[in-house]
PDB file of C-alpha atoms and ligand atoms in Angstrom:
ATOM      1  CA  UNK V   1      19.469  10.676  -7.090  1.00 60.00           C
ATOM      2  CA  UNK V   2      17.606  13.370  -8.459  1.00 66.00           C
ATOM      3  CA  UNK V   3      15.580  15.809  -5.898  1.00 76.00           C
ATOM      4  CA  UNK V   4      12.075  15.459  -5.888  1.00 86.00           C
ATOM      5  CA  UNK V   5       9.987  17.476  -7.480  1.00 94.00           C
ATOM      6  CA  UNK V   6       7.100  18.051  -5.866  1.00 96.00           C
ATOM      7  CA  UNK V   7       4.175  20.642  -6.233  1.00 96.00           C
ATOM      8  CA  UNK V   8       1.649  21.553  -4.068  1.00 96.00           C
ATOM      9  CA  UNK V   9      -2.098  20.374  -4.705  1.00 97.00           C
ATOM     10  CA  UNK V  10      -3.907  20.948  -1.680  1.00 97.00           C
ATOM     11  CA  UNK V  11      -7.044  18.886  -0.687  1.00 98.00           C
ATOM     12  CA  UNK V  12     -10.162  19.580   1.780  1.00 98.00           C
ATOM     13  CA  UNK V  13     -10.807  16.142   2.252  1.00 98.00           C
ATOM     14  CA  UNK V  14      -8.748  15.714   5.668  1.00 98.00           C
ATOM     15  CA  UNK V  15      -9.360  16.093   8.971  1.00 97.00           C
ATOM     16  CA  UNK V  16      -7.694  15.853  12.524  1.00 97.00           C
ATOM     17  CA  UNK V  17      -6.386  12.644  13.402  1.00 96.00           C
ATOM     18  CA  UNK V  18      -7.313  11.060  16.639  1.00 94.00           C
ATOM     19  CA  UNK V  19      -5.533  12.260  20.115  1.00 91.00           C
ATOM     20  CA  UNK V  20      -3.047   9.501  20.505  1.00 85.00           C
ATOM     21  CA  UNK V  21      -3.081   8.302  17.012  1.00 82.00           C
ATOM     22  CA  UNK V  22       0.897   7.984  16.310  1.00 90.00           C
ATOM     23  CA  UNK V  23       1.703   7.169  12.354  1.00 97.00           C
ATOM     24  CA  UNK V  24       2.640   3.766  12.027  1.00 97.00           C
ATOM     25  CA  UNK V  25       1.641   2.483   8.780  1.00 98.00           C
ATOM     26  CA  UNK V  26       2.753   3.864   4.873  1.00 98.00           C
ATOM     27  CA  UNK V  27      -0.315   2.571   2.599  1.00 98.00           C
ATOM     28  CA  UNK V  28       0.385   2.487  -0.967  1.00 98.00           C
ATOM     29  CA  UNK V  29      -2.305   2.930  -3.638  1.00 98.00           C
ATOM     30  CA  UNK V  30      -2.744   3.519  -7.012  1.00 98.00           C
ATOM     31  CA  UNK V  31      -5.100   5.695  -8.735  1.00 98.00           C
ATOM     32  CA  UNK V  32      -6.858   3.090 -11.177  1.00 98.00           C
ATOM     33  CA  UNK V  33      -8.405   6.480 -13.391  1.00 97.00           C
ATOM     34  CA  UNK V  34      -7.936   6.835 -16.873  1.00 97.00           C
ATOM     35  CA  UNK V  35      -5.928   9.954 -16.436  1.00 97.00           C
ATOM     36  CA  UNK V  36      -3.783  11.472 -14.121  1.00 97.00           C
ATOM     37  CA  UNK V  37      -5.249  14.943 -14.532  1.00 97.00           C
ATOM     38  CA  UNK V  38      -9.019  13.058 -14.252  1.00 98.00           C
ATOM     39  CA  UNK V  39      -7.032  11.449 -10.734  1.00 98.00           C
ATOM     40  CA  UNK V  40      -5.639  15.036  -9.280  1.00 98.00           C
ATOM     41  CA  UNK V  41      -8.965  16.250 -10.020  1.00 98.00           C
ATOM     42  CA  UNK V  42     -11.116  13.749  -7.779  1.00 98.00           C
ATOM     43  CA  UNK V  43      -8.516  13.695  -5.183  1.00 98.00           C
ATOM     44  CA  UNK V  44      -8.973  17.709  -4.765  1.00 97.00           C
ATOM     45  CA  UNK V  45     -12.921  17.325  -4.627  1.00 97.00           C
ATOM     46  CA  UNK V  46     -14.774  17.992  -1.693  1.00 97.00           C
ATOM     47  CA  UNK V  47     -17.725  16.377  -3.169  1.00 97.00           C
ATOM     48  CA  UNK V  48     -15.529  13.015  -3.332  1.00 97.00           C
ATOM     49  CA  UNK V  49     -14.308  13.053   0.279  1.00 97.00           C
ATOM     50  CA  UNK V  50     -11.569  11.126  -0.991  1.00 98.00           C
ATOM     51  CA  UNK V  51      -7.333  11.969  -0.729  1.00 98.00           C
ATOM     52  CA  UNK V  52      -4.109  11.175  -0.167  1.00 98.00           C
ATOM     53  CA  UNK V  53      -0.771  12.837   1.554  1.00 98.00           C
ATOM     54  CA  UNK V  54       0.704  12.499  -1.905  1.00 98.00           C
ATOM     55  CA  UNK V  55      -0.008  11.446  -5.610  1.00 98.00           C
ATOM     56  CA  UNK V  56       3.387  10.324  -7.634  1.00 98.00           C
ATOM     57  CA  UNK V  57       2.527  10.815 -11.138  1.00 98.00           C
ATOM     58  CA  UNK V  58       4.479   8.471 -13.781  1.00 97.00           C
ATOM     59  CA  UNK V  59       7.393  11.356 -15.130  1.00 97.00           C
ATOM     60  CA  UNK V  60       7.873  11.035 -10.586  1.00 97.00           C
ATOM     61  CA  UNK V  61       6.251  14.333  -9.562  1.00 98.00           C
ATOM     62  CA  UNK V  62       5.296  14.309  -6.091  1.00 98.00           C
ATOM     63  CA  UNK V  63       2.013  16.082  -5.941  1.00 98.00           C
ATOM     64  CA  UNK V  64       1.077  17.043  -1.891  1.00 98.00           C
ATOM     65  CA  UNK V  65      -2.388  17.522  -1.198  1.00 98.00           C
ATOM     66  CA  UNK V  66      -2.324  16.985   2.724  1.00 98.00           C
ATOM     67  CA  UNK V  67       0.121  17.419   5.804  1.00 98.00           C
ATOM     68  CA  UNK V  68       1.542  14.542   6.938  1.00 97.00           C
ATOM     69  CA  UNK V  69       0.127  15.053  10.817  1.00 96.00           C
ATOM     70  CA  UNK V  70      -3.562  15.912   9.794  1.00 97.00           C
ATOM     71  CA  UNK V  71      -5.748  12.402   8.483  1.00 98.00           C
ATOM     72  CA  UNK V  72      -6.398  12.078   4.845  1.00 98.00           C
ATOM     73  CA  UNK V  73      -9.015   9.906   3.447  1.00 98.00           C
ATOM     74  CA  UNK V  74      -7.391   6.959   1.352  1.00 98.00           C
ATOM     75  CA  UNK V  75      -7.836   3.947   2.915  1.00 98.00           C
ATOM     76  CA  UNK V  76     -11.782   3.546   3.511  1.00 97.00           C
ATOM     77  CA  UNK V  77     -12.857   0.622   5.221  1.00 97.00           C
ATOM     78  CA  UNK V  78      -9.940  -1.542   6.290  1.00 98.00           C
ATOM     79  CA  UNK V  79      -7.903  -3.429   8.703  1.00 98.00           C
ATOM     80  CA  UNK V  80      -4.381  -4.512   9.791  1.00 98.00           C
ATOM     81  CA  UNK V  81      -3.168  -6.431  12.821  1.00 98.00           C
ATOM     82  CA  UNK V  82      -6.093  -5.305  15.118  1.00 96.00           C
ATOM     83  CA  UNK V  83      -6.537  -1.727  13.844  1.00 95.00           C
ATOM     84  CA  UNK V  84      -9.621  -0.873  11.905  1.00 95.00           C
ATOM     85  CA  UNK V  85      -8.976   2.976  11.659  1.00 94.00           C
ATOM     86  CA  UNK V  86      -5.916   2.855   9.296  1.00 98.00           C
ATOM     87  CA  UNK V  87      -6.299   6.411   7.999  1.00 98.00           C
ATOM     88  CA  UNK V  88      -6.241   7.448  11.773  1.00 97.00           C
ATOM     89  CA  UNK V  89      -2.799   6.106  12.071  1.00 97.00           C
ATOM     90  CA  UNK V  90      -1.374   6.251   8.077  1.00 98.00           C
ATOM     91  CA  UNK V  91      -0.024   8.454   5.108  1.00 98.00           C
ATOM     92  CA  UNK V  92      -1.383   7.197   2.399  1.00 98.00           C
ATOM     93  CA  UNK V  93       0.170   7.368  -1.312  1.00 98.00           C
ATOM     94  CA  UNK V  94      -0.779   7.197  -4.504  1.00 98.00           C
ATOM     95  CA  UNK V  95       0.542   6.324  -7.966  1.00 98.00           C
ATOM     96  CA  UNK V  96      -0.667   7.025 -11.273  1.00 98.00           C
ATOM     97  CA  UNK V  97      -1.380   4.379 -12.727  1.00 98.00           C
ATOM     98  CA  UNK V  98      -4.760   3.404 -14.718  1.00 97.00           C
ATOM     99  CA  UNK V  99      -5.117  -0.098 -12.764  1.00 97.00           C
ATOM    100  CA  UNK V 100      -7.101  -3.341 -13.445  1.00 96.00           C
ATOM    101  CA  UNK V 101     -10.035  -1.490 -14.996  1.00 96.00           C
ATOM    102  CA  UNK V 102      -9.007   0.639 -17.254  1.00 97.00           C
ATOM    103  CA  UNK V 103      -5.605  -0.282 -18.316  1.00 96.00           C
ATOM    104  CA  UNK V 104      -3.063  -1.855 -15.760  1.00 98.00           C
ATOM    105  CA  UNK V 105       0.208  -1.087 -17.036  1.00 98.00           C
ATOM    106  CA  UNK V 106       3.788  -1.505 -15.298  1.00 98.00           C
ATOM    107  CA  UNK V 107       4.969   1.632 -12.742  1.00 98.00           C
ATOM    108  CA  UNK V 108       7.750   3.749 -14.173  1.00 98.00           C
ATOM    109  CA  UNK V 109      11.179   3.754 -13.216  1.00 97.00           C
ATOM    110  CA  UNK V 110      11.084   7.715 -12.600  1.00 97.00           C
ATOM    111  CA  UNK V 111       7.690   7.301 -10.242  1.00 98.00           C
ATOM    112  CA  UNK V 112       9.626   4.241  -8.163  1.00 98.00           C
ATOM    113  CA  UNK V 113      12.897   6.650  -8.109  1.00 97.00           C
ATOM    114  CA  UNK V 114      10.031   9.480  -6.986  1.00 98.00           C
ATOM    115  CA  UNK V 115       8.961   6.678  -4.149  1.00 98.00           C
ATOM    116  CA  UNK V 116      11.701   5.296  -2.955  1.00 98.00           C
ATOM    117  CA  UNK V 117      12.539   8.994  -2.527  1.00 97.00           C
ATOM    118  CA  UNK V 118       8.986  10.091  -0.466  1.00 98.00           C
ATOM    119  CA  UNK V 119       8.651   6.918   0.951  1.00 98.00           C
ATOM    120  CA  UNK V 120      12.661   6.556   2.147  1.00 97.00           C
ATOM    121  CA  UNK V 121      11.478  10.108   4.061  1.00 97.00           C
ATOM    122  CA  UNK V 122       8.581   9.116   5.923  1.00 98.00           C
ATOM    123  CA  UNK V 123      10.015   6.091   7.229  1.00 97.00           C
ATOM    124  CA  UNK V 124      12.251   7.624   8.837  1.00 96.00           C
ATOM    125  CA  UNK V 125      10.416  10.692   9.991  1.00 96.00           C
ATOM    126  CA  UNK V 126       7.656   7.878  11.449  1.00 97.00           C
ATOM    127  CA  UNK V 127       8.051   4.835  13.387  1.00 95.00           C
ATOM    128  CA  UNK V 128       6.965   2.751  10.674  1.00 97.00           C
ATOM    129  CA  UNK V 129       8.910  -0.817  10.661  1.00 96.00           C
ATOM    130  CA  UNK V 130       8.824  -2.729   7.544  1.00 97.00           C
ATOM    131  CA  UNK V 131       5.727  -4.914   8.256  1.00 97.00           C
ATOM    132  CA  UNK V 132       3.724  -2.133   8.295  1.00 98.00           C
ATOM    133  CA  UNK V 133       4.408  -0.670   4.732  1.00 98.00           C
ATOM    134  CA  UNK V 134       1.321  -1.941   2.710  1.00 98.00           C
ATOM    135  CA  UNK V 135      -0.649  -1.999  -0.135  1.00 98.00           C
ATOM    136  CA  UNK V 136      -4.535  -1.023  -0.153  1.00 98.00           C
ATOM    137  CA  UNK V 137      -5.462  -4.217  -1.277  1.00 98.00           C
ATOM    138  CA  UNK V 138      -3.172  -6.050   1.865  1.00 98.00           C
ATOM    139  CA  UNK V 139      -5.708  -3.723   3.917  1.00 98.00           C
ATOM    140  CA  UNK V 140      -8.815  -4.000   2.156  1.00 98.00           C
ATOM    141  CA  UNK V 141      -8.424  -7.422   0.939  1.00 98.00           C
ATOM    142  CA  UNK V 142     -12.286  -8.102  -0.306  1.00 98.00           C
ATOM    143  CA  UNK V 143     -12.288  -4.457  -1.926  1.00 98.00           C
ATOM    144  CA  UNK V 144      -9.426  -3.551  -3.593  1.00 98.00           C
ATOM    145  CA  UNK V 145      -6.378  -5.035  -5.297  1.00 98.00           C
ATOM    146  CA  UNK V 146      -4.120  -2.355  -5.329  1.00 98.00           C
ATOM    147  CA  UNK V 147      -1.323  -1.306  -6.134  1.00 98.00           C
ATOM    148  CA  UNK V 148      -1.171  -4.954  -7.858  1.00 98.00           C
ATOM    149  CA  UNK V 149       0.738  -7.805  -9.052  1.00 98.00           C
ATOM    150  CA  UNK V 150       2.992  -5.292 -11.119  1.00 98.00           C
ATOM    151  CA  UNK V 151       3.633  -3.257  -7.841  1.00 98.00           C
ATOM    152  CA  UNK V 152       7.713  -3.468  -6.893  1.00 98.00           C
ATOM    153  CA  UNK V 153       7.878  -4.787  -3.639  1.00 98.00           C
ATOM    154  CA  UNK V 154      10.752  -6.618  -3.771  1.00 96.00           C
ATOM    155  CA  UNK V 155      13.037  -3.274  -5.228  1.00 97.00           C
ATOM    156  CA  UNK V 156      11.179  -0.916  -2.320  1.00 97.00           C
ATOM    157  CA  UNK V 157      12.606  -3.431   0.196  1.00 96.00           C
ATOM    158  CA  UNK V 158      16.253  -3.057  -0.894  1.00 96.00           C
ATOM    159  CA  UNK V 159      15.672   0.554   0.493  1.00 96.00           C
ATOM    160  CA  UNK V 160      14.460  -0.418   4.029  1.00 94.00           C
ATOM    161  CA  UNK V 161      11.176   0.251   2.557  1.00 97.00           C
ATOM    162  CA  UNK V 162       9.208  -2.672   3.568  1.00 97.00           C
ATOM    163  CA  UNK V 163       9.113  -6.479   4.268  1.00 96.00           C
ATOM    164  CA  UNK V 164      10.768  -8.973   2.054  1.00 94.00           C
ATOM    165  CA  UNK V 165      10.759 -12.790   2.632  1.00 89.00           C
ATOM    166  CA  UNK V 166      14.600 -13.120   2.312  1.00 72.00           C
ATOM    167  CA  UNK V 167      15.276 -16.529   3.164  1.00 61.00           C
ATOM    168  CA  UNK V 168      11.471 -18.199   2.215  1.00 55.00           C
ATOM    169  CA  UNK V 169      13.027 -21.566   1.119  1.00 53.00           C
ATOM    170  CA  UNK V 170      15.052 -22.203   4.174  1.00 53.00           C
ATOM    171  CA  UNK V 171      11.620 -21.936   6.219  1.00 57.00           C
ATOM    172  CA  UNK V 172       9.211 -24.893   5.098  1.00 63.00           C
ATOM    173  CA  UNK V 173       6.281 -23.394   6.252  1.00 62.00           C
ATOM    174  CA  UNK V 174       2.623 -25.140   7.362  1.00 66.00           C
ATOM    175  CA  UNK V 175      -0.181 -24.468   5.028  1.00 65.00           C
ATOM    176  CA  UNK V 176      -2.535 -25.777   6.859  1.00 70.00           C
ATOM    177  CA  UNK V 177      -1.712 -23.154   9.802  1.00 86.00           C
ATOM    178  CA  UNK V 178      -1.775 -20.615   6.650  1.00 90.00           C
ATOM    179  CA  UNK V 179      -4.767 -18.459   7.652  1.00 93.00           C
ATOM    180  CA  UNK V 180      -4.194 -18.165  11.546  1.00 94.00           C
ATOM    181  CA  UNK V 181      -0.566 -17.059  10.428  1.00 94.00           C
ATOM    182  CA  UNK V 182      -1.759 -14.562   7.894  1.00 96.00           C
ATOM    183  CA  UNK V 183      -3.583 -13.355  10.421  1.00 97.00           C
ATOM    184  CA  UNK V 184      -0.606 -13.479  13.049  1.00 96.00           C
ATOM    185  CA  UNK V 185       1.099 -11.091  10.367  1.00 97.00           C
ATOM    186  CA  UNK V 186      -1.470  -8.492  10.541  1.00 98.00           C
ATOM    187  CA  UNK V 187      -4.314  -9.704   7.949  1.00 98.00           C
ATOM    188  CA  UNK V 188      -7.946  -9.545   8.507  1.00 97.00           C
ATOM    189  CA  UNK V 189      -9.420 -12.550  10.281  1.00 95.00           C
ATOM    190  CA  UNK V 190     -12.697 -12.078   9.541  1.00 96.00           C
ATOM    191  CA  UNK V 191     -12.218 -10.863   5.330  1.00 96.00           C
ATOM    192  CA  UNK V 192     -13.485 -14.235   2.841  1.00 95.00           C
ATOM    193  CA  UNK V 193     -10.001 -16.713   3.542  1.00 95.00           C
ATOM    194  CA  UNK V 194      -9.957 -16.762  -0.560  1.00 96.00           C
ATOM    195  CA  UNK V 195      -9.141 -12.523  -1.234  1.00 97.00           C
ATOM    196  CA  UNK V 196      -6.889 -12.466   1.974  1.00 97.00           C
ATOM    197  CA  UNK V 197      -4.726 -15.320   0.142  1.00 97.00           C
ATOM    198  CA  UNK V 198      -5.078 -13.150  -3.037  1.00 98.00           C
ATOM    199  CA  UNK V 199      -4.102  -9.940  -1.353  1.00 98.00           C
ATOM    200  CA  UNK V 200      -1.014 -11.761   0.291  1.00 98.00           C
ATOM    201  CA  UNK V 201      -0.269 -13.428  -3.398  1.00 98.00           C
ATOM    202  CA  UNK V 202      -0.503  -9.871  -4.744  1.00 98.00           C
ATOM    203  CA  UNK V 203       2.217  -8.334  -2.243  1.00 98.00           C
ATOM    204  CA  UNK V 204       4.773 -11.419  -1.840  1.00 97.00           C
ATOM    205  CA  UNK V 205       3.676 -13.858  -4.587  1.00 95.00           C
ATOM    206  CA  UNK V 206       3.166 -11.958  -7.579  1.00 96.00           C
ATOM    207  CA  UNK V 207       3.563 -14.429 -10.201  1.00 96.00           C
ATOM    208  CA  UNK V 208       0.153 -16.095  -9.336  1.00 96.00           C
ATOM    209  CA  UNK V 209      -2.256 -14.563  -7.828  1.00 97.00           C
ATOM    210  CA  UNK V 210      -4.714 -17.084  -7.762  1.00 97.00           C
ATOM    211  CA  UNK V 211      -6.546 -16.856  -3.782  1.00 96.00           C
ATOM    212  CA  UNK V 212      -4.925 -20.449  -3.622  1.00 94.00           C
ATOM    213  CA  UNK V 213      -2.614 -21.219  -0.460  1.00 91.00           C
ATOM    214  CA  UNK V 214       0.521 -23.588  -1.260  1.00 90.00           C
ATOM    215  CA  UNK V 215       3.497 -24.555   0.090  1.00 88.00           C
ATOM    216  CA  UNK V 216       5.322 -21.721  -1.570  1.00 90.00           C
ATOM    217  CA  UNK V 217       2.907 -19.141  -0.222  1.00 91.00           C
ATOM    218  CA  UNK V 218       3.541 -20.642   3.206  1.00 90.00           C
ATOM    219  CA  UNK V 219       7.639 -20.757   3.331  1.00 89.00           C
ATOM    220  CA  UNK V 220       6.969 -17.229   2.063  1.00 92.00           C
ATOM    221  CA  UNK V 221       5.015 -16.302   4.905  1.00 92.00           C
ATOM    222  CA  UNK V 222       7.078 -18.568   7.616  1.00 89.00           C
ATOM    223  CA  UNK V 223       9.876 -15.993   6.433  1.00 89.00           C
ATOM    224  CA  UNK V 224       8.133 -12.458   6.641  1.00 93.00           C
ATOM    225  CA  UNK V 225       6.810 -14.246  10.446  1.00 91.00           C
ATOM    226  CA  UNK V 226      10.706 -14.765  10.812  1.00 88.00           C
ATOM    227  CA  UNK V 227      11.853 -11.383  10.043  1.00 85.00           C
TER     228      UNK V 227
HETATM  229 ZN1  LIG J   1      -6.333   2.450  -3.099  1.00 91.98          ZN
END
């Protein structure tokens, strides 16, 4: 593999994190601007009070704009298995990529290659296991829906870079226990039942996304319970 290229973009919109706040969770965004210049920009603007560790840009230029031990401000409001300060305890990352509003358009091979890279690195400098390598929308389920349907899970996971349901149709799954065990895996309990579903469909399910539980949903998430 190539070495990454990265480039230093510093941003003022970080601050300490927490005493005691170890990094457990990766959360993986992307940009949903028009332009990657137009994204760089707003990340890097105190008057937006909005960052991330990293931006990966789609030629898979790593672009740092914060230290991985000080908080950067990606996440917003959120949640994920009992936490509700995931910037406290996260690196955050994002990827170019115009999104649902202005142009959603597959992630490039070099920005994935870029990831798998980054992401491959901060696993293993944190104690961050699988389960807790997420997207925004797995986080914010009722806000956001990135970094989408078009988002490679499934490839990160054949790195050790997150959860996979390996084995989903050996496990039949219970949909009717569907949202205490979406919960059990780390979702909100108290976001709207119908853009939790979504955000799991999103992640594991990608070929309809439709906020609709079913069975295949459930052996899906019997398996990531079984991991
Ligand atoms: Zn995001």
């Amino acid at each position: 593999m190539a070495p990454l290229r990265q480039v230093a973009c510093a941003s003022p919109n970080h601050d300490a994190r927490p005493a005691g706040a170890s990094v457990d969770i990766l959360v993986l965004h992307y940009t949903g601007m028009k332009t990657a210049e137009e994204a760089l920009a707003r990340l890097c603007d105190p008057a937006a009070k909005v960052s991330a560790h990293y931006t990966i840009d789609r030629a898979g230029t790593v672009y740092v704009h914060v230290p991985e031990e000080r908080r950067a401000w990606h996440a917003g409001v959120s949640y994920w298995a009992g936490e509700r300060n995931v910037n406290a305890r996260s690196i955050g990352i994002e990827l170019v990529n115009s999104g649902h509003e202005f142009g959603y358009v597959p992630f490039t091979d070099d920005q994935i290659a870029a990831l798998i890279d980054l992401a491959g690195g901060i696993v293993s400098r944190h104690p961050i296991p699988p389960a807790r390598v997420l997207g925004h929308s797995d986080v914010a389920p009722a806000r956001k829906t990135d970094p989408g349907e078009l988002f490679p899970w499934a490839r990160l996971a054949e790195y050790g870079i997150g959860a996979w349901p390996g084995f989903a149709a050996a496990s039949p799954g219970k949909p009717e226990k569907f949202a205490a065990d979406l919960a059990r895996y780390g979702y909100d309990p108290d976001a709207p039942l119908h853009d939790v579903v979504a955000a799991f469909q999103r992640h594991f399910r990608p070929s309809c996304v439709n906020g609709i539980a079913d069975d295949e949903c459930a052996a899906l998430l019997a398996g990531l319970l079984a991991l």
